[in-house]
Amino acid sequence: MRTVLCLVIGSLLLSLSATAADGDYRYSAGGFGGPVFLSGGDLFSFDQEVGYGFTLGHRLGDRWKLGLAVSWYELDNDTSAADGDLTVDGLTAMTPATFEATRLSLGIERLLFSPQGVVNLRVGAGGGLLVWKMLDPETNTTFQVTGSKDETTDFSANELILTGLGGIDIRPLPQLQIGITGTADYLTGAGAEFASEVNDARDRWLFGGQVSFTILFGKPGPTTEWRSDEVWPTQPRADRGEPGETVIPSETRRDSDADGVPDALDKCPMTIRGVEVDRFGCGIDSDFDGVYDGLDDCPATPPEARGLVDIYGCPV
């Protein structure tokens, strides 16, 4: 089941359109491990244990990332830390119990610094599904408790969670990233159909710390031709008499700078060949980096890079 789930998730993520900033890696895949513990309940006191899993990532922009994580946990109740005499459906703080869970989460992360830097900070939020069950470790069977309709049901659920996270990344090599992440999951109760007595006593927070090793891949290839080679032929031109454009008499169709706008309508008559222009014949600079579209090999350069790009429009 886990293998099928991994393959489906991986195929879905890698099929997303490539919208990352030009020049950096679009995809990532890695593994992680670290401490996990449950908190917020009045019944059990679970030991801190080590969880493990893997992540897949997809760049959504210069500093945004879509991340998917799958992980597995197994936590044991520390009966030596029993405090209080609460009893819920025959379960007490002295009852040996094992919390076994599979966590599937999807989140959006924001990088605080340039993605090309060696060190970066990130914050994010998301949600997902926690598939868990409370087991009797002696018999390896699921405990029975009272359900929301006063029926007897398994002490297990496929529960929705909300997640907040933060972390730091270190990139010692262009394609290798080491990360330290802290996560906090809130178990919402959606998908957990228990009596109020059970819900009030059980733990509702899952905290984790992770050390991850991630491989980056999917870097765009070098540009082999100008963008305008594809865009320009699709531009409507006045001298063709296309719909929505003014038809210019043949004797005034001269286009001295060959930008597709006749001299009679051209407000920028000395346009450099290859530059994409608007209907007035003036160059377009979509990313405001000082290099006109058509001559810009890095069309998604952030505005703050103006003055820091080369003649091809790429950051120096």
GROMACS .gro file of N, CA, C and O in nm, residues 9-10 12-17 20 25-30 54-60 64-69 105-107 109 177 214-218:
model
  152
    9ILE      N    1   0.171   0.959  -0.566
    9ILE     CA    2   0.204   1.095  -0.523
    9ILE      C    3   0.319   1.150  -0.606
    9ILE      O    4   0.317   1.265  -0.650
   10GLY      N    5   0.421   1.069  -0.628
   10GLY     CA    6   0.535   1.114  -0.706
   10GLY      C    7   0.496   1.149  -0.848
   10GLY      O    8   0.539   1.252  -0.902
   12LEU      N    9   0.200   1.242  -0.957
   12LEU     CA   10   0.117   1.362  -0.957
   12LEU      C   11   0.200   1.487  -0.943
   12LEU      O   12   0.181   1.585  -1.014
   13LEU      N   13   0.296   1.484  -0.851
   13LEU     CA   14   0.377   1.603  -0.827
   13LEU      C   15   0.465   1.637  -0.946
   13LEU      O   16   0.476   1.752  -0.987
   14LEU      N   17   0.526   1.539  -1.007
   14LEU     CA   18   0.617   1.564  -1.118
   14LEU      C   19   0.543   1.601  -1.245
   14LEU      O   20   0.604   1.650  -1.340
   15SER      N   21   0.413   1.579  -1.249
   15SER     CA   22   0.336   1.616  -1.367
   15SER      C   23   0.290   1.761  -1.365
   15SER      O   24   0.235   1.810  -1.462
   16LEU      N   25   0.314   1.831  -1.254
   16LEU     CA   26   0.275   1.971  -1.246
   16LEU      C   27   0.358   2.053  -1.345
   16LEU      O   28   0.473   2.022  -1.373
   17SER      N   29   0.300   2.158  -1.396
   17SER     CA   30   0.373   2.243  -1.490
   17SER      C   31   0.492   2.308  -1.423
   17SER      O   32   0.489   2.342  -1.305
   20ALA      N   33   0.890   2.723  -1.193
   20ALA     CA   34   0.997   2.777  -1.110
   20ALA      C   35   1.073   2.885  -1.184
   20ALA      O   36   1.070   2.895  -1.305
   25TYR      N   37   1.670   2.478  -0.975
   25TYR     CA   38   1.607   2.347  -0.986
   25TYR      C   39   1.459   2.352  -0.950
   25TYR      O   40   1.419   2.416  -0.854
   26ARG      N   41   1.378   2.281  -1.028
   26ARG     CA   42   1.233   2.286  -1.011
   26ARG      C   43   1.182   2.183  -0.912
   26ARG      O   44   1.080   2.204  -0.848
   27TYR      N   45   1.250   2.070  -0.899
   27TYR     CA   46   1.197   1.959  -0.820
   27TYR      C   47   1.298   1.919  -0.712
   27TYR      O   48   1.418   1.946  -0.722
   28SER      N   49   1.247   1.850  -0.610
   28SER     CA   50   1.333   1.800  -0.504
   28SER      C   51   1.275   1.671  -0.449
   28SER      O   52   1.153   1.649  -0.453
   29ALA      N   53   1.362   1.587  -0.396
   29ALA     CA   54   1.320   1.461  -0.334
   29ALA      C   55   1.422   1.428  -0.226
   29ALA      O   56   1.542   1.447  -0.244
   30GLY      N   57   1.374   1.382  -0.112
   30GLY     CA   58   1.467   1.352  -0.004
   30GLY      C   59   1.403   1.270   0.105
   30GLY      O   60   1.284   1.236   0.103
   54PHE      N   61   0.972   1.062   0.383
   54PHE     CA   62   1.034   1.121   0.265
   54PHE      C   63   0.952   1.241   0.220
   54PHE      O   64   0.835   1.258   0.257
   55THR      N   65   1.014   1.326   0.140
   55THR     CA   66   0.948   1.446   0.089
   55THR      C   67   0.967   1.458  -0.062
   55THR      O   68   1.067   1.411  -0.117
   56LEU      N   69   0.871   1.523  -0.126
   56LEU     CA   70   0.880   1.563  -0.265
   56LEU      C   71   0.845   1.711  -0.273
   56LEU      O   72   0.755   1.757  -0.202
   57GLY      N   73   0.916   1.785  -0.357
   57GLY     CA   74   0.891   1.929  -0.365
   57GLY      C   75   0.885   1.977  -0.508
   57GLY      O   76   0.943   1.917  -0.599
   58HIS      N   77   0.815   2.088  -0.527
   58HIS     CA   78   0.803   2.150  -0.659
   58HIS      C   79   0.806   2.301  -0.642
   58HIS      O   80   0.726   2.357  -0.566
   59ARG      N   81   0.897   2.369  -0.711
   59ARG     CA   82   0.906   2.514  -0.704
   59ARG      C   83   0.789   2.577  -0.777
   59ARG      O   84   0.760   2.547  -0.892
   60LEU      N   85   0.719   2.670  -0.708
   60LEU     CA   86   0.606   2.740  -0.767
   60LEU      C   87   0.642   2.881  -0.810
   60LEU      O   88   0.562   2.951  -0.869
   64TRP      N   89   0.871   3.041  -0.362
   64TRP     CA   90   0.760   2.959  -0.313
   64TRP      C   91   0.783   2.813  -0.351
   64TRP      O   92   0.831   2.783  -0.460
   65LYS      N   93   0.742   2.725  -0.264
   65LYS     CA   94   0.761   2.583  -0.286
   65LYS      C   95   0.639   2.505  -0.237
   65LYS      O   96   0.585   2.533  -0.130
   66LEU      N   97   0.597   2.409  -0.317
   66LEU     CA   98   0.492   2.316  -0.278
   66LEU      C   99   0.559   2.187  -0.231
   66LEU      O  100   0.640   2.129  -0.303
   67GLY      N  101   0.530   2.146  -0.109
   67GLY     CA  102   0.597   2.030  -0.055
   67GLY      C  103   0.499   1.923  -0.007
   67GLY      O  104   0.394   1.954   0.051
   68LEU      N  105   0.533   1.799  -0.033
   68LEU     CA  106   0.452   1.686   0.012
   68LEU      C  107   0.541   1.596   0.097
   68LEU      O  108   0.655   1.567   0.061
   69ALA      N  109   0.489   1.553   0.213
   69ALA     CA  110   0.567   1.468   0.303
   69ALA      C  111   0.484   1.348   0.347
   69ALA      O  112   0.364   1.361   0.374
  105SER      N  113   0.101   1.489   0.441
  105SER     CA  114   0.074   1.633   0.448
  105SER      C  115   0.119   1.703   0.320
  105SER      O  116   0.213   1.661   0.253
  106LEU      N  117   0.048   1.813   0.288
  106LEU     CA  118   0.080   1.896   0.173
  106LEU      C  119   0.085   2.040   0.222
  106LEU      O  120  -0.009   2.087   0.289
  107GLY      N  121   0.193   2.111   0.190
  107GLY     CA  122   0.206   2.247   0.241
  107GLY      C  123   0.274   2.340   0.144
  107GLY      O  124   0.341   2.298   0.049
  109GLU      N  125   0.548   2.654   0.128
  109GLU     CA  126   0.658   2.714   0.203
  109GLU      C  127   0.709   2.839   0.132
  109GLU      O  128   0.712   2.844   0.009
  177GLN      N  129   2.083   1.963  -0.049
  177GLN     CA  130   2.032   2.054   0.053
  177GLN      C  131   2.010   1.979   0.183
  177GLN      O  132   1.950   1.871   0.184
  214THR      N  133   1.816   1.636   0.098
  214THR     CA  134   1.734   1.652  -0.021
  214THR      C  135   1.819   1.669  -0.145
  214THR      O  136   1.918   1.743  -0.144
  215ILE      N  137   1.779   1.601  -0.253
  215ILE     CA  138   1.843   1.615  -0.383
  215ILE      C  139   1.757   1.705  -0.470
  215ILE      O  140   1.636   1.685  -0.481
  216LEU      N  141   1.818   1.804  -0.534
  216LEU     CA  142   1.748   1.896  -0.623
  216LEU      C  143   1.773   1.855  -0.767
  216LEU      O  144   1.885   1.817  -0.803
  217PHE      N  145   1.672   1.864  -0.851
  217PHE     CA  146   1.688   1.825  -0.991
  217PHE      C  147   1.586   1.898  -1.076
  217PHE      O  148   1.498   1.969  -1.025
  218GLY      N  149   1.597   1.879  -1.210
  218GLY     CA  150   1.503   1.942  -1.301
  218GLY      C  151   1.539   2.085  -1.336
  218GLY      O  152   1.451   2.169  -1.352
   0.00000   0.00000   0.00000
